[in-house]
Short mmCIF file of C-alpha atoms in Angstrom, two decimals:
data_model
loop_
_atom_site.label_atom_id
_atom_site.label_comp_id
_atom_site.label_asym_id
_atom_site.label_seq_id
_atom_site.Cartn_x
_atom_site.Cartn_y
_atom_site.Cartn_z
CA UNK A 1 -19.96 -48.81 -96.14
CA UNK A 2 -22.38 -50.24 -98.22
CA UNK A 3 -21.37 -54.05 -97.55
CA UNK A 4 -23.49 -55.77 -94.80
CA UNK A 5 -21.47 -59.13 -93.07
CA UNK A 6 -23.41 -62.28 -92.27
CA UNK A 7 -22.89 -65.78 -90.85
CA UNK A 8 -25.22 -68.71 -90.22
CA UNK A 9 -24.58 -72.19 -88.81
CA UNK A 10 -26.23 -75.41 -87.62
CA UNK A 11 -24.95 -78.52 -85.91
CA UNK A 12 -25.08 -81.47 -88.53
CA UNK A 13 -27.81 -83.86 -88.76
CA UNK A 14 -25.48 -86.78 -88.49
CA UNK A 15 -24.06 -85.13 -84.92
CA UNK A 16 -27.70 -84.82 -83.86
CA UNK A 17 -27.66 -88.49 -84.20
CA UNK A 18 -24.40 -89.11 -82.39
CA UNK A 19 -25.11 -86.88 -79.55
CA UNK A 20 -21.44 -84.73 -80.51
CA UNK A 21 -21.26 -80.93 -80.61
CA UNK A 22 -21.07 -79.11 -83.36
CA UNK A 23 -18.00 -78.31 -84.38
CA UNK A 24 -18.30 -75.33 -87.03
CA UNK A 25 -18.11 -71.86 -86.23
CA UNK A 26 -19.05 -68.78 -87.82
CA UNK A 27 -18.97 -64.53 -86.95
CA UNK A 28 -18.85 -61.27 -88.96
CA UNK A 29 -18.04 -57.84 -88.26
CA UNK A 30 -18.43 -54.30 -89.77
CA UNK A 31 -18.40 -50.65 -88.86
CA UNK A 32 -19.06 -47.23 -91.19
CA UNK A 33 -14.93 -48.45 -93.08
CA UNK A 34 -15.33 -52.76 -93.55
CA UNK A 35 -17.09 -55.54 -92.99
CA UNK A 36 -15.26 -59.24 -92.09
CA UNK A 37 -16.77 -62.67 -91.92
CA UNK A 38 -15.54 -65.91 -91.43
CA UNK A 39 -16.43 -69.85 -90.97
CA UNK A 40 -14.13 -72.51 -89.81
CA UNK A 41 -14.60 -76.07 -89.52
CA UNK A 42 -12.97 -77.99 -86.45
CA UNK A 43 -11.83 -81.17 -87.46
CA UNK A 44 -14.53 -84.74 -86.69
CA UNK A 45 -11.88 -87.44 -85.45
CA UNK A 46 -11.99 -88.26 -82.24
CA UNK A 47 -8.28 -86.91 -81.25
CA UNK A 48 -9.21 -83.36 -82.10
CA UNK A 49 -11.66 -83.09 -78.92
CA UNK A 50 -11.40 -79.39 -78.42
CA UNK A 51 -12.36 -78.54 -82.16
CA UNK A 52 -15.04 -76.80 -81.64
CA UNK A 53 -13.21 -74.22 -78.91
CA UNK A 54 -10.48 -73.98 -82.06
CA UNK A 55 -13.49 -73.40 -85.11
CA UNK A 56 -14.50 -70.84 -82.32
CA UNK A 57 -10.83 -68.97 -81.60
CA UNK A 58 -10.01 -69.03 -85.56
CA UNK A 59 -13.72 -67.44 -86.59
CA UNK A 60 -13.41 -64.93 -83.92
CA UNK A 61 -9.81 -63.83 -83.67
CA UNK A 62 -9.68 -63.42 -87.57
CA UNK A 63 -12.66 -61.28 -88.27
CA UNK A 64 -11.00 -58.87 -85.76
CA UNK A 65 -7.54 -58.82 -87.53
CA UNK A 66 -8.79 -58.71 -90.63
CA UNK A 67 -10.92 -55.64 -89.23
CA UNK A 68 -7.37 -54.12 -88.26
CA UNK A 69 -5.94 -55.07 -91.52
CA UNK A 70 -8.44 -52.59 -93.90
CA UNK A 71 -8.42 -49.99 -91.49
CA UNK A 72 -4.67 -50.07 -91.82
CA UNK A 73 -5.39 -49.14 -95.41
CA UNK A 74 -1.78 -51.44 -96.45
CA UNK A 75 -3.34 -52.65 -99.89
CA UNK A 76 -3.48 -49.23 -101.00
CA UNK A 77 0.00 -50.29 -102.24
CA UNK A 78 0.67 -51.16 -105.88
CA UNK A 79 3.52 -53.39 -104.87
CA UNK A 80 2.73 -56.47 -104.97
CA UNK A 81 5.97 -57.50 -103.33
CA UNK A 82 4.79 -55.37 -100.38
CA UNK A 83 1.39 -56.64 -100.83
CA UNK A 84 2.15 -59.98 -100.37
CA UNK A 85 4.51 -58.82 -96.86
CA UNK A 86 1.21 -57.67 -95.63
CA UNK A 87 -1.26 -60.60 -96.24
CA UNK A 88 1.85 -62.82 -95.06
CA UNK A 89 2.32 -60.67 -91.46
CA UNK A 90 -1.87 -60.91 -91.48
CA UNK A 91 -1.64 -64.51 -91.71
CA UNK A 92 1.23 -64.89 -88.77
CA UNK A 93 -1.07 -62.47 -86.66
CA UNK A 94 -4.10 -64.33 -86.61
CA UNK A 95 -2.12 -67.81 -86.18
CA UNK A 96 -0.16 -66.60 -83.33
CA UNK A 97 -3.29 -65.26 -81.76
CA UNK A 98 -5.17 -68.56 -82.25
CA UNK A 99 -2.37 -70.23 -80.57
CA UNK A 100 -2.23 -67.85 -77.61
CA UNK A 101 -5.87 -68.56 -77.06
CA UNK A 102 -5.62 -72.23 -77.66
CA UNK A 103 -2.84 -71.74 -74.18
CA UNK A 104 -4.79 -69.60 -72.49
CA UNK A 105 -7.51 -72.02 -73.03
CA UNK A 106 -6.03 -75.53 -71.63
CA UNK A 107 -4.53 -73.48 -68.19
CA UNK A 108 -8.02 -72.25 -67.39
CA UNK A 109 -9.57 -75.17 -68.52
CA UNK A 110 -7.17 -78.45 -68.06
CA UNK A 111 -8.21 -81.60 -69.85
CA UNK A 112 -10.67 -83.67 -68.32
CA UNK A 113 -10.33 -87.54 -67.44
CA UNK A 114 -12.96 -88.29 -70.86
CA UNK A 115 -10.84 -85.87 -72.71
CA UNK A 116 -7.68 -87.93 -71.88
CA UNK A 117 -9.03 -90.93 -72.81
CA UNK A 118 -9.20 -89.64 -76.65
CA UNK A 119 -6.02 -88.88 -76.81
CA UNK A 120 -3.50 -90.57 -79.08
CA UNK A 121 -1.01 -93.07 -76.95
CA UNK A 122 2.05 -91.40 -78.56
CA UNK A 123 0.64 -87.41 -76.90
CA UNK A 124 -0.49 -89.18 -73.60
CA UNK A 125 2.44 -88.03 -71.71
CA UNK A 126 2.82 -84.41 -73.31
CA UNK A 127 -1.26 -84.28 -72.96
CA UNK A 128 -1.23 -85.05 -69.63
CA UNK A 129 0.80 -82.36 -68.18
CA UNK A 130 -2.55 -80.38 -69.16
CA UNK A 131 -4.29 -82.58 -67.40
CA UNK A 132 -7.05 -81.53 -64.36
CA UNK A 133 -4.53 -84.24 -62.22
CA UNK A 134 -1.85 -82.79 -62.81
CA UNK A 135 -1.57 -79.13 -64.45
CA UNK A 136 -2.01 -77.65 -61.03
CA UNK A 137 1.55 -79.10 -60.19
CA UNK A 138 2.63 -76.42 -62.96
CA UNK A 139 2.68 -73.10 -62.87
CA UNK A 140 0.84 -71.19 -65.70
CA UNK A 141 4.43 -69.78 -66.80
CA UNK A 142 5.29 -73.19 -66.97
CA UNK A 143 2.24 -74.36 -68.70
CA UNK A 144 2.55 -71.35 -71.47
CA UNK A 145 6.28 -72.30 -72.17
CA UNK A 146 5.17 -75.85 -72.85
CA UNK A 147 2.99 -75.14 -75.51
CA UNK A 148 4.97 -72.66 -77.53
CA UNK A 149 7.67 -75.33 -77.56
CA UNK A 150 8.32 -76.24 -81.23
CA UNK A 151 7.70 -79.90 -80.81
CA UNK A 152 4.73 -79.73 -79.10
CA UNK A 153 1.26 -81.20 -80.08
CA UNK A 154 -0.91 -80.10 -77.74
CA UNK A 155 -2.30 -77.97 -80.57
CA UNK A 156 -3.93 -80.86 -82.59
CA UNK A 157 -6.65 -81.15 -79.57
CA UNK A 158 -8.54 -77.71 -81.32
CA UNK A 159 -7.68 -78.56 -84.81
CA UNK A 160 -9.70 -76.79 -87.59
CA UNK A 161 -9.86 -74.90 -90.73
CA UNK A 162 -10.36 -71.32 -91.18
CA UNK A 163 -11.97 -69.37 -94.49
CA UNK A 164 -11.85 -65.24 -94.23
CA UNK A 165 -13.15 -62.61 -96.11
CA UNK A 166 -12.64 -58.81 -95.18
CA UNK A 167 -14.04 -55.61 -97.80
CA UNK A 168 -14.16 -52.44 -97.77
CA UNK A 169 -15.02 -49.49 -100.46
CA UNK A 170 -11.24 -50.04 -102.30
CA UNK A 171 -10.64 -53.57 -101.95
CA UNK A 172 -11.26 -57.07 -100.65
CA UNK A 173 -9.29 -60.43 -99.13
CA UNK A 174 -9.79 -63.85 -98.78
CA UNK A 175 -8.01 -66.03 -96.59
CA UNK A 176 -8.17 -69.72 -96.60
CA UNK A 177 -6.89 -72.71 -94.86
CA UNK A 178 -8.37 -76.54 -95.46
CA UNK A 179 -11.15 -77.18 -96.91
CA UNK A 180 -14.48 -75.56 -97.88
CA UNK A 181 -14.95 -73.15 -100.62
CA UNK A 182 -14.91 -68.87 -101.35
CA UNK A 183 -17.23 -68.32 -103.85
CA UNK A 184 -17.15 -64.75 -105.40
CA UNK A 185 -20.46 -63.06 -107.17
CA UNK A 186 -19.62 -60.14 -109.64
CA UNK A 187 -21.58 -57.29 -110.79
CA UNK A 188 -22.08 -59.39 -114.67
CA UNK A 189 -23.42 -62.03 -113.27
CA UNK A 190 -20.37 -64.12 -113.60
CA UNK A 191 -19.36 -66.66 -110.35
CA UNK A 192 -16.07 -67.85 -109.65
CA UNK A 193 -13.92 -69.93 -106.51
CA UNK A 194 -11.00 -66.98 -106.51
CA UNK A 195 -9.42 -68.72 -103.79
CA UNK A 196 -6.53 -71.58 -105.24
CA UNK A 197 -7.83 -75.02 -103.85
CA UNK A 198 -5.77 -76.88 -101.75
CA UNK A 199 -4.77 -80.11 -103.42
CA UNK A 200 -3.10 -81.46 -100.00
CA UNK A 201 -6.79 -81.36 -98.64
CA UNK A 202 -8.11 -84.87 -99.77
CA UNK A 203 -11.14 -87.21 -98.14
CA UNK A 204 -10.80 -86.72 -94.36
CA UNK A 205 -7.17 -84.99 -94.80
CA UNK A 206 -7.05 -81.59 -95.09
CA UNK A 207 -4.23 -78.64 -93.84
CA UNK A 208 -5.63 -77.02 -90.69
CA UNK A 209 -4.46 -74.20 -88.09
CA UNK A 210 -2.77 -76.92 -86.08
CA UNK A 211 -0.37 -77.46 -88.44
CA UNK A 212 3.84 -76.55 -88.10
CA UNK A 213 3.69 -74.72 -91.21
CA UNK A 214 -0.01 -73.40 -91.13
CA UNK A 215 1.34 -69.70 -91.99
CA UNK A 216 2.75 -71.52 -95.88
CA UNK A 217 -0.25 -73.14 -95.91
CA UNK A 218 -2.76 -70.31 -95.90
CA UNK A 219 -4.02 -69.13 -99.51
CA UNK A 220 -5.15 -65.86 -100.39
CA UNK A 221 -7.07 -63.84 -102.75
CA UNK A 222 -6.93 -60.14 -103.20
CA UNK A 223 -9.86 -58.00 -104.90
CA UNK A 224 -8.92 -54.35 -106.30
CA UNK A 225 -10.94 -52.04 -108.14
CA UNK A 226 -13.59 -54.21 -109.45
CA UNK A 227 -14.71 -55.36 -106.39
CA UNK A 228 -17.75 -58.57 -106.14
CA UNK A 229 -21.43 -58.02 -105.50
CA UNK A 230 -20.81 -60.54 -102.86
CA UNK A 231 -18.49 -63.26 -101.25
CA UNK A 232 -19.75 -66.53 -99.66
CA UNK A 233 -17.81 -68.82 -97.62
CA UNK A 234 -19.38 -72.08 -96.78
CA UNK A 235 -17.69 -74.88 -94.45
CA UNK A 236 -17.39 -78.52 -96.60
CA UNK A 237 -20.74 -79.75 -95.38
CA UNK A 238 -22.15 -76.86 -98.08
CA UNK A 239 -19.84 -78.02 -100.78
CA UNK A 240 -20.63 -81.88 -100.09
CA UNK A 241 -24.20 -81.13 -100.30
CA UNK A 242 -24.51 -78.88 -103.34
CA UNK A 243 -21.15 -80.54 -105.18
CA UNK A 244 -21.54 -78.86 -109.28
CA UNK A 245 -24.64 -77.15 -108.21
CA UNK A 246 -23.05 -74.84 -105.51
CA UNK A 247 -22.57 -71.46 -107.52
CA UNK A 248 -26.38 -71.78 -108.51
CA UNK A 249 -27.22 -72.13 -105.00
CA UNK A 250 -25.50 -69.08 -103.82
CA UNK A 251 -27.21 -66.97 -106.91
CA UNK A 252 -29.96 -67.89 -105.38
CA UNK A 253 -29.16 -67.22 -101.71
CA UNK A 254 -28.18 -63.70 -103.12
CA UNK A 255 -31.65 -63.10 -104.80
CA UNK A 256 -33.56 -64.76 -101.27
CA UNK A 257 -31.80 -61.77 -99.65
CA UNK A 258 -33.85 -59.39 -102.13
CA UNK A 259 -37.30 -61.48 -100.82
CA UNK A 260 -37.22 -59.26 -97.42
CA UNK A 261 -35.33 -56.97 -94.95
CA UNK A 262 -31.90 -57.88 -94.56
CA UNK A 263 -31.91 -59.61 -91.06
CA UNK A 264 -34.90 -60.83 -91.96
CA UNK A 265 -33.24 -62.80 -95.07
CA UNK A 266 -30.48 -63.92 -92.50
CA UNK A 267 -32.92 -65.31 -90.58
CA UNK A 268 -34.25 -67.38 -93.21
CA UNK A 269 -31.01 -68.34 -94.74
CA UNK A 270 -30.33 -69.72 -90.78
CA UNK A 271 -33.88 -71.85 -91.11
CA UNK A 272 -32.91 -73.61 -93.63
CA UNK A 273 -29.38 -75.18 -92.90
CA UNK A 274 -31.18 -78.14 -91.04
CA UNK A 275 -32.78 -79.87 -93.76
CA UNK A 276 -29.62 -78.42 -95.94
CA UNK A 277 -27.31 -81.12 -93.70
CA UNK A 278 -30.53 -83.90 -92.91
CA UNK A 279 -31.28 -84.32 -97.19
CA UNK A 280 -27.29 -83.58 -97.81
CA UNK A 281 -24.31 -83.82 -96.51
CA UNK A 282 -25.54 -84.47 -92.90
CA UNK A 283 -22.05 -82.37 -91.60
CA UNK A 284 -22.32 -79.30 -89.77
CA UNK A 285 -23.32 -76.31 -92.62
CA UNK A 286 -22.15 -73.01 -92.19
CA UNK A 287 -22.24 -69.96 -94.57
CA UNK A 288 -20.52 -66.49 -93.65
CA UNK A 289 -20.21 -63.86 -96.41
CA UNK A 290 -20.23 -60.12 -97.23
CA UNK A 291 -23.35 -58.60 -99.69
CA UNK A 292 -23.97 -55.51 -101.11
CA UNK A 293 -27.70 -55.45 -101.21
CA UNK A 294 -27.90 -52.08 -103.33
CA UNK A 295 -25.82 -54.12 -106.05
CA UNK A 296 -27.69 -57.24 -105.58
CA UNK A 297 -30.86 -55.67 -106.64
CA UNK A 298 -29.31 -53.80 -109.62
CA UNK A 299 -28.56 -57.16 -111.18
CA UNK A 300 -31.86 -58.75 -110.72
CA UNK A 301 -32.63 -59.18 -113.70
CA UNK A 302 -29.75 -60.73 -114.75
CA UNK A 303 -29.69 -63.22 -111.76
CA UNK A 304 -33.00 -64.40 -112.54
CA UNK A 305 -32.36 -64.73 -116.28
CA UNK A 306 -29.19 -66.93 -115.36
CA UNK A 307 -30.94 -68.92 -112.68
CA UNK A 308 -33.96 -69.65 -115.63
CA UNK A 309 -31.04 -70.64 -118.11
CA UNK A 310 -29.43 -72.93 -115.83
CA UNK A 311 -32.87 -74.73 -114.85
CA UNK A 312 -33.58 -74.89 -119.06
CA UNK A 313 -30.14 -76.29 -119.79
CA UNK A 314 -30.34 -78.78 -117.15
CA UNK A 315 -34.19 -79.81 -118.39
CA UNK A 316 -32.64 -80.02 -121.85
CA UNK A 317 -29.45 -82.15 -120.17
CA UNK A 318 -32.43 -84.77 -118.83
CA UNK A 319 -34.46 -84.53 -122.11
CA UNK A 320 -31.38 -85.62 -124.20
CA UNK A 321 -30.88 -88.23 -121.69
CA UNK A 322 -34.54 -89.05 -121.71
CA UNK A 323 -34.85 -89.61 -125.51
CA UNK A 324 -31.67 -91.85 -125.98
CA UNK A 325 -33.92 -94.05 -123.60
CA UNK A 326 -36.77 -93.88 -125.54
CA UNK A 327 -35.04 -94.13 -129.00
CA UNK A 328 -33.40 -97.53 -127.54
CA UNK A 329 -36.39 -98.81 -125.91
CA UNK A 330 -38.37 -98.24 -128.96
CA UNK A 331 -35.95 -99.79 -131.71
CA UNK A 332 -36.13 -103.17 -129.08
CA UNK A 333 -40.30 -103.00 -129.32
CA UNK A 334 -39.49 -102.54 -133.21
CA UNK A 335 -37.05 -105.94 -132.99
CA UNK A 336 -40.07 -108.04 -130.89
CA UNK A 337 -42.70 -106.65 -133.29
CA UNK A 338 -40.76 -107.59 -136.49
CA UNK A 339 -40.08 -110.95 -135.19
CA UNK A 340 -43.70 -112.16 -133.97
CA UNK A 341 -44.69 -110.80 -137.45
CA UNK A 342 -42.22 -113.31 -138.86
CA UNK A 343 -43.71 -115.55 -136.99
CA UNK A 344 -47.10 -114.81 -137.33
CA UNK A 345 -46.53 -115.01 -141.43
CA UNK A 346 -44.88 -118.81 -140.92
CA UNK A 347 -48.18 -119.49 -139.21
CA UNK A 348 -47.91 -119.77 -135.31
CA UNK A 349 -51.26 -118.93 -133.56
CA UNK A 350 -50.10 -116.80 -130.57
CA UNK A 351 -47.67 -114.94 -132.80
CA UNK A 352 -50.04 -112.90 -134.30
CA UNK A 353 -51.81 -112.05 -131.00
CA UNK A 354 -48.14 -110.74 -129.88
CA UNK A 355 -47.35 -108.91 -133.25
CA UNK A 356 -51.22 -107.01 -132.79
CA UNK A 357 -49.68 -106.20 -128.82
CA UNK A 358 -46.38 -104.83 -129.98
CA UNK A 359 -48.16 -102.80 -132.56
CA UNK A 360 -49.93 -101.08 -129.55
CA UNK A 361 -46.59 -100.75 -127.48
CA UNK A 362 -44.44 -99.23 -130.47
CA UNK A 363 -47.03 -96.87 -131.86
CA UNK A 364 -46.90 -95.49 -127.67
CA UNK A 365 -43.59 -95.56 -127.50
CA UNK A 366 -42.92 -93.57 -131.01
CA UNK A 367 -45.98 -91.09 -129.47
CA UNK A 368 -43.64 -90.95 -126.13
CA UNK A 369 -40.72 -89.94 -128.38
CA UNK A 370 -41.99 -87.48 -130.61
CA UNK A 371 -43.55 -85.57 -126.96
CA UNK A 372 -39.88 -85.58 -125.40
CA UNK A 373 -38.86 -84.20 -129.07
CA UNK A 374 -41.32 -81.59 -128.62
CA UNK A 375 -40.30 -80.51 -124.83
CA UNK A 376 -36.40 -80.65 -126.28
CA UNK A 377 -37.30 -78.30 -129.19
CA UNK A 378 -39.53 -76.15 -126.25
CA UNK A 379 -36.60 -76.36 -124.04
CA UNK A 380 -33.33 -75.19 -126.67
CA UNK A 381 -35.76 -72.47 -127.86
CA UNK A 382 -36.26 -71.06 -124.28
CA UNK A 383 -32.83 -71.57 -123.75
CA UNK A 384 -32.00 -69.47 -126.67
CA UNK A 385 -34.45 -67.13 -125.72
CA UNK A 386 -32.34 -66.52 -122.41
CA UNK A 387 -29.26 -66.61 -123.92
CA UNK A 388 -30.52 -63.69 -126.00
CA UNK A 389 -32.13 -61.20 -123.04
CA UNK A 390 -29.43 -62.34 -120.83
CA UNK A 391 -26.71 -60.71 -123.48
CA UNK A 392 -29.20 -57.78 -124.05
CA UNK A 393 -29.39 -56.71 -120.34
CA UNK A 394 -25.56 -57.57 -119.76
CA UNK A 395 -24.60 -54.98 -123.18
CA UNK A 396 -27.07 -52.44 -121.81
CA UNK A 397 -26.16 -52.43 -118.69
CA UNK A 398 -22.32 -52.31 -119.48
CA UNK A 399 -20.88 -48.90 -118.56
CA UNK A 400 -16.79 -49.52 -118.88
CA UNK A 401 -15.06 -48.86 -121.83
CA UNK A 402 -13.35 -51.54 -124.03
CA UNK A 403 -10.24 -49.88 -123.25
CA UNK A 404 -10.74 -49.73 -119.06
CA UNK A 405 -8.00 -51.35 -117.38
CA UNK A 406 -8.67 -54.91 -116.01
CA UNK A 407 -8.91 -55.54 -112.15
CA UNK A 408 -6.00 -55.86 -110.42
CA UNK A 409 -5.71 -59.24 -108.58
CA UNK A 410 -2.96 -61.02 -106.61
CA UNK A 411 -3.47 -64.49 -105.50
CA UNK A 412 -0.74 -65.90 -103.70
CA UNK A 413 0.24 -68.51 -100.87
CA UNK A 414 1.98 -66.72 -98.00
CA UNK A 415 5.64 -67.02 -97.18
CA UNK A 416 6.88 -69.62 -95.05
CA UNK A 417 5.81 -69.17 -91.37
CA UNK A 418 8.89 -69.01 -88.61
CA UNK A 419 5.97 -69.68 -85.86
CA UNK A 420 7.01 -72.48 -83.55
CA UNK A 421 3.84 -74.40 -84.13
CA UNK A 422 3.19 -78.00 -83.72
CA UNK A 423 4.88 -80.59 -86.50
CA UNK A 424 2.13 -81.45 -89.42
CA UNK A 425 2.23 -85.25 -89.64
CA UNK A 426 0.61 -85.21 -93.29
CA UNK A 427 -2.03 -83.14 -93.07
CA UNK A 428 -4.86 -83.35 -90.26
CA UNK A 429 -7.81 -85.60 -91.05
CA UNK A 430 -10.88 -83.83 -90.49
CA UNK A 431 -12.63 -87.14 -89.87
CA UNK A 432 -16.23 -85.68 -90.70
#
């Protein structure tokens, strides 16, 4: 197996100020056949108190199905009919799993008074059946049937979202639900978001594993035959920090890994998610992935030449901006100095004086224009420069034929879950 799993996490910078928990969780597996990872975001409001015991369940319970899942060897298939049967029996698994621990978890650990008080007047009476004053009057048979009932939202309490990758040597899957983003890394150098974005997950609303329907909810992504260099998986306080520049940012994670030995660049990666959240998004930050280093270092070159192209075209994206600045401020000094020359030829004293200090100002500004000119001309020449040894190592290294058979991929939302899972009462709002 030459993939290596990862995940890294650290409470938010904005909870460290509150005094609340974090509420992001992250784990990986892998063995000689796959590796899994996965990060999952509990939801911020205040009703969804157990969140962080839910990010927890869903991180946990689907690295170790997904683990099942490639051993099983199912997307061998080239049905995607049956394909689709597979991810969509995946998906139930790991939901009905999450929901048996959710149980599991409220009779062994019954709400507490300050958990009570969080709850939601319209749940108080269903919630407090789970509460430490009254669940003993139940018996746990009792207790189990209450939350599998189909109306029941006891669920909401551990609310969160789940994102899931799983690869081995043939083939790879993503598995999302809510928000946050996949972001794939290919042998060219290319970068996409393979997973379909959710457009239900808006603001603080976003689906979650709560939900009635989470099993229709869940999107997928499967990877055959050309499989990525890498696959990151970052909970929303990444995206919110790194917005347009978050592909760059994980080119760059990918190269840090090159820097030293791979725990080692783990550890690193770990190091740095405080300041990530205190200068960004302040939310909880988690990243979970899978990386094959041998690959990484193969396209090293290409990596770096990308990373140098996007820092050029974004000096050259300031420089533009720079010098229609300029240009404007310098055409208003050329006004002023026409005008106390006007004045200055009618006769007025002071004009003069002013038309001899506007001289001064327009001959710097023209010299500040003509220097920006310069670093714009520096800048599309490097950038052409790049463009040029990027396409020169990218046709060298190309070893497929023109007539090779493109990748096979299925991206799909699974079939409509028959689950008896608590109602969705549109959406869950994450609240972070």
């Amino acid at each position: 197996m030459r993939y290596e799993g990862f995940a890294v996490s650290e409470r938010g910078y904005q909870h460290i100020l509150n005094g609340t928990v974090c509420q992001d969780s992250v784990q990986y597996v892998q063995d000689m056949h796959c590796a899994a990872a996965a990060a999952a975001d509990g939801h911020g409001s205040r009703q969804y108190f157990r969140s962080d015991r839910g990010s927890y369940f869903a991180a946990e319970i689907s690295c170790s199905k997904i683990r099942e899942f490639l051993h099983s060897d199912v997307l061998a298939v080239d049905d995607a009919r049956e394909e689709n049967k597979a991810v969509t029996q995946l998906v139930h698994s790991i939901i009905t799993d999450w929901h048996i621990a959710v149980r599991n978890d409220l009779i062994k650990y019954p709400l507490t008074k300050a958990e009570m008080q969080k709850v939601p007047e319209k749940y108080i009476s269903e919630y407090s059946i789970f509460s430490e004053e009254k669940a003993a009057e139940y018996k746990d048979d009792d207790l189990r049937e209450i939350v599998q009932n189909e109306h029941s939202h006891i669920q909401k309490a551990y609310g969160t979202t789940l994102l899931a990758v799983g690869i081995c040597d043939k083939y790879a899957i993503a598995l999302h639900i809510g928000d946050g983003k996949c972001v794939a890394l290919y042998e060219d150098g290319s970068m996409d978001e393979p997973v379909p974005w959710d457009e239900n997950c808006h603001l603080n609303r976003c689906t979650s594993m709560c939900d009635r329907n989470a099993a229709k909810e869940f999107r997928f992504h499967i990877w055959k035959k050309k499989l990525p260099a890498a696959i990151f998986i970052g909970t929303d306080g990444i995206d919110d920090t790194f917005a347009a520049m978050l592909h760059t940012f994980y080119r760059n994670a990918a190269l840090d890994f090159l820097q030293q030995d791979f725990r080692g660049s783990v550890e690193s990666l770990q190091n740095r998610l405080g300041e990530i959240s205190r200068a960004g998004s302040r939310d909880d930050v988690s990243i979970a992935g899978v990386i094959d280093i041998k690959k990484i270092r193969e396209m090293e070159t290409k990596l770096k030449l990308t990373a140098e192209l996007e820092s050029a075209v974004s000096q050259k994206k300031r420089l533009l901006e720079n010098d229609s600045e300029l240009k404007f401020r310098a055409e208003k000094l050329q006004r002023l100095l026409l005008q106390y020359r006007s004045k200055a030829e009618s006769g007025e004293e002071e004009a003069a004086e002013k038309a001899a200090e506007y001289e001064e100002k327009c001959a710097a500004a023209e010299k500040e224009c003509t220097l920006n000119q310069e670093k714009l001309c520096t800048a599309e020449k490097l950038i052409a420069q790049l463009q040029s040894e990027l396409e020169s190592t990218v046709s060298s290294e190309k070893k497929v034929s023109d007539n090779a058979d493109e990748p096979e991929i299925c991206t799909e939302t699974t079939e409509k879950s028959d689950l008896l899972i608590s109602e969705n009462e549109d959406w869950e709002e994450d609240g972070d």
